[in-house]
């Protein structure tokens, strides 16, 4: 089913942190808030059939810091079958607008999608990289540094 554009109150949009494909960057939020102060349109957010935010976390954060929760915004509402399809859409949309995913975010999303059973073609669509590069990434590891400076794969 194709996405339909609706008006929705900010407070009626649900947030699932597992669908956020990147970390919130305070600078990007500030750029969006500046645009809002100049009365610029940030573009429609992407939500699923349950009003869960799929794409637009930086814009949503800027909007929430600027307006009341009852403020109406435009959103493209689309039906998704599962978390994998939501992540593919979130990644693909992020590659289309001005703030592309960083190389680390691309790899992190690729590994998350693989754990959801995504094919290399789906991962390629989500991150905008060739399948051959994604296959090479499967030999890479991401190290997370915890609060005690312990490295974990």
mmCIF file of C-alpha atoms in Angstrom:
data_model
loop_
_atom_site.group_PDB
_atom_site.id
_atom_site.type_symbol
_atom_site.label_atom_id
_atom_site.label_comp_id
_atom_site.label_asym_id
_atom_site.label_seq_id
_atom_site.Cartn_x
_atom_site.Cartn_y
_atom_site.Cartn_z
ATOM 1 C CA UNK A 1 0.000 0.000 0.000
ATOM 2 C CA UNK A 2 1.315 3.438 -0.892
ATOM 3 C CA UNK A 3 1.932 6.043 1.772
ATOM 4 C CA UNK A 4 -0.794 8.591 2.398
ATOM 5 C CA UNK A 5 -0.110 12.084 3.716
ATOM 6 C CA UNK A 6 -1.962 12.957 6.919
ATOM 7 C CA UNK A 7 -1.927 15.676 9.577
ATOM 8 C CA UNK A 8 -1.097 14.385 13.051
ATOM 9 C CA UNK A 9 -0.395 15.984 16.418
ATOM 10 C CA UNK A 10 3.223 15.653 17.525
ATOM 11 C CA UNK A 11 2.064 14.054 20.769
ATOM 12 C CA UNK A 12 0.223 11.327 18.858
ATOM 13 C CA UNK A 13 3.423 10.113 17.197
ATOM 14 C CA UNK A 14 4.921 7.101 18.954
ATOM 15 C CA UNK A 15 8.672 6.585 19.298
ATOM 16 C CA UNK A 16 10.388 3.201 19.147
ATOM 17 C CA UNK A 17 14.130 3.725 19.658
ATOM 18 C CA UNK A 18 14.882 0.453 17.861
ATOM 19 C CA UNK A 19 13.745 2.084 14.604
ATOM 20 C CA UNK A 20 16.141 5.015 14.888
ATOM 21 C CA UNK A 21 18.936 4.307 12.400
ATOM 22 C CA UNK A 22 21.256 6.983 13.772
ATOM 23 C CA UNK A 23 22.028 8.748 17.007
ATOM 24 C CA UNK A 24 20.437 12.133 17.597
ATOM 25 C CA UNK A 25 22.943 14.872 16.777
ATOM 26 C CA UNK A 26 22.338 18.117 18.690
ATOM 27 C CA UNK A 27 23.811 20.166 15.838
ATOM 28 C CA UNK A 28 21.378 18.696 13.308
ATOM 29 C CA UNK A 29 18.479 19.387 15.669
ATOM 30 C CA UNK A 30 19.697 22.994 16.026
ATOM 31 C CA UNK A 31 19.870 23.360 12.225
ATOM 32 C CA UNK A 32 16.266 22.177 11.961
ATOM 33 C CA UNK A 33 15.154 24.501 14.772
ATOM 34 C CA UNK A 34 16.786 27.416 12.952
ATOM 35 C CA UNK A 35 14.902 26.438 9.800
ATOM 36 C CA UNK A 36 11.655 26.350 11.787
ATOM 37 C CA UNK A 37 12.342 29.833 13.154
ATOM 38 C CA UNK A 38 12.592 31.008 9.537
ATOM 39 C CA UNK A 39 9.177 29.408 8.865
ATOM 40 C CA UNK A 40 10.705 26.732 6.619
ATOM 41 C CA UNK A 41 8.933 23.436 6.040
ATOM 42 C CA UNK A 42 10.995 20.466 7.225
ATOM 43 C CA UNK A 43 9.086 17.974 5.125
ATOM 44 C CA UNK A 44 6.752 15.180 6.131
ATOM 45 C CA UNK A 45 7.768 12.637 8.744
ATOM 46 C CA UNK A 46 7.336 8.937 7.926
ATOM 47 C CA UNK A 47 5.158 6.938 10.322
ATOM 48 C CA UNK A 48 3.784 3.423 10.232
ATOM 49 C CA UNK A 49 0.193 2.229 10.578
ATOM 50 C CA UNK A 50 0.456 2.492 14.392
ATOM 51 C CA UNK A 51 1.776 6.083 14.199
ATOM 52 C CA UNK A 52 5.297 4.940 15.125
ATOM 53 C CA UNK A 53 7.987 7.235 13.736
ATOM 54 C CA UNK A 54 10.027 5.431 11.068
ATOM 55 C CA UNK A 55 11.972 8.363 9.611
ATOM 56 C CA UNK A 56 12.472 11.927 10.768
ATOM 57 C CA UNK A 57 13.838 11.598 14.301
ATOM 58 C CA UNK A 58 15.944 14.773 14.063
ATOM 59 C CA UNK A 59 13.027 16.744 12.604
ATOM 60 C CA UNK A 60 10.663 15.304 15.220
ATOM 61 C CA UNK A 61 13.058 16.273 18.025
ATOM 62 C CA UNK A 62 13.344 19.815 16.643
ATOM 63 C CA UNK A 63 9.572 20.080 16.302
ATOM 64 C CA UNK A 64 9.017 18.833 19.874
ATOM 65 C CA UNK A 65 11.532 21.383 21.213
ATOM 66 C CA UNK A 66 9.774 24.166 19.288
ATOM 67 C CA UNK A 67 6.046 23.401 19.506
ATOM 68 C CA UNK A 68 3.466 21.951 21.900
ATOM 69 C CA UNK A 69 2.524 18.262 21.586
ATOM 70 C CA UNK A 70 -0.825 19.236 20.026
ATOM 71 C CA UNK A 71 0.904 20.973 17.093
ATOM 72 C CA UNK A 72 -0.167 19.387 13.791
ATOM 73 C CA UNK A 73 2.512 18.196 11.378
ATOM 74 C CA UNK A 74 2.441 16.455 8.011
ATOM 75 C CA UNK A 75 3.332 12.799 8.008
ATOM 76 C CA UNK A 76 3.429 10.131 5.362
ATOM 77 C CA UNK A 77 1.688 7.121 6.860
ATOM 78 C CA UNK A 78 2.650 3.771 5.369
ATOM 79 C CA UNK A 79 1.881 0.179 6.265
ATOM 80 C CA UNK A 80 4.852 -2.036 7.072
ATOM 81 C CA UNK A 81 4.847 -5.800 7.548
ATOM 82 C CA UNK A 82 7.646 -5.989 10.117
ATOM 83 C CA UNK A 83 10.603 -4.269 11.747
ATOM 84 C CA UNK A 84 12.887 -5.227 8.861
ATOM 85 C CA UNK A 85 10.740 -3.378 6.322
ATOM 86 C CA UNK A 86 10.623 -0.342 8.630
ATOM 87 C CA UNK A 87 14.434 -0.327 8.945
ATOM 88 C CA UNK A 88 14.889 -0.684 5.170
ATOM 89 C CA UNK A 89 12.578 2.293 4.598
ATOM 90 C CA UNK A 90 14.258 4.378 7.315
ATOM 91 C CA UNK A 91 17.711 3.750 5.878
ATOM 92 C CA UNK A 92 16.669 4.380 2.283
ATOM 93 C CA UNK A 93 14.948 7.668 3.121
ATOM 94 C CA UNK A 94 17.975 8.815 5.135
ATOM 95 C CA UNK A 95 20.176 8.345 2.077
ATOM 96 C CA UNK A 96 17.880 10.610 0.029
ATOM 97 C CA UNK A 97 18.028 13.772 2.122
ATOM 98 C CA UNK A 98 20.800 16.090 3.266
ATOM 99 C CA UNK A 99 22.027 14.204 6.327
ATOM 100 C CA UNK A 100 23.318 10.886 5.003
ATOM 101 C CA UNK A 101 24.260 8.073 7.336
ATOM 102 C CA UNK A 102 27.871 8.033 8.461
ATOM 103 C CA UNK A 103 29.994 4.983 7.542
ATOM 104 C CA UNK A 104 29.586 3.682 11.110
ATOM 105 C CA UNK A 105 25.800 4.151 10.969
ATOM 106 C CA UNK A 106 25.686 2.383 7.589
ATOM 107 C CA UNK A 107 27.527 -0.635 8.976
ATOM 108 C CA UNK A 108 25.457 -0.682 12.170
ATOM 109 C CA UNK A 109 22.241 -0.610 10.110
ATOM 110 C CA UNK A 110 23.556 -3.330 7.796
ATOM 111 C CA UNK A 111 24.257 -5.632 10.745
ATOM 112 C CA UNK A 112 20.878 -4.843 12.352
ATOM 113 C CA UNK A 113 19.101 -5.655 9.104
ATOM 114 C CA UNK A 114 20.994 -8.938 8.751
ATOM 115 C CA UNK A 115 19.836 -9.955 12.234
ATOM 116 C CA UNK A 116 16.274 -9.258 11.007
ATOM 117 C CA UNK A 117 16.846 -11.631 8.071
ATOM 118 C CA UNK A 118 17.283 -8.986 5.370
ATOM 119 C CA UNK A 119 18.860 -10.003 2.077
ATOM 120 C CA UNK A 120 21.969 -8.245 0.760
ATOM 121 C CA UNK A 121 19.719 -6.502 -1.780
ATOM 122 C CA UNK A 122 17.477 -5.144 1.016
ATOM 123 C CA UNK A 123 20.522 -3.960 2.948
ATOM 124 C CA UNK A 124 21.891 -2.335 -0.210
ATOM 125 C CA UNK A 125 18.593 -0.482 -0.722
ATOM 126 C CA UNK A 126 18.587 0.720 2.899
ATOM 127 C CA UNK A 127 22.125 2.075 2.966
ATOM 128 C CA UNK A 128 22.727 2.957 -0.678
ATOM 129 C CA UNK A 129 25.856 0.832 -1.047
ATOM 130 C CA UNK A 130 26.618 -1.955 -3.542
ATOM 131 C CA UNK A 131 25.951 -5.538 -2.515
ATOM 132 C CA UNK A 132 29.659 -6.398 -2.987
ATOM 133 C CA UNK A 133 30.649 -3.924 -0.257
ATOM 134 C CA UNK A 134 27.994 -5.249 2.118
ATOM 135 C CA UNK A 135 29.248 -8.808 1.685
ATOM 136 C CA UNK A 136 32.774 -7.648 2.667
ATOM 137 C CA UNK A 137 31.350 -6.008 5.807
ATOM 138 C CA UNK A 138 30.203 -9.377 7.140
ATOM 139 C CA UNK A 139 33.837 -10.016 8.082
ATOM 140 C CA UNK A 140 34.016 -6.738 10.029
ATOM 141 C CA UNK A 141 33.084 -6.258 13.655
ATOM 142 C CA UNK A 142 31.746 -3.270 15.516
ATOM 143 C CA UNK A 143 33.317 -2.615 18.876
ATOM 144 C CA UNK A 144 31.230 -0.943 21.539
ATOM 145 C CA UNK A 145 33.073 0.719 24.371
ATOM 146 C CA UNK A 146 31.168 0.445 27.633
ATOM 147 C CA UNK A 147 31.236 2.735 30.654
ATOM 148 C CA UNK A 148 34.154 0.739 32.086
ATOM 149 C CA UNK A 149 36.096 1.110 28.784
ATOM 150 C CA UNK A 150 35.644 -2.588 28.091
ATOM 151 C CA UNK A 151 35.462 -3.442 24.360
ATOM 152 C CA UNK A 152 32.639 -5.682 23.268
ATOM 153 C CA UNK A 153 31.922 -7.091 19.782
#
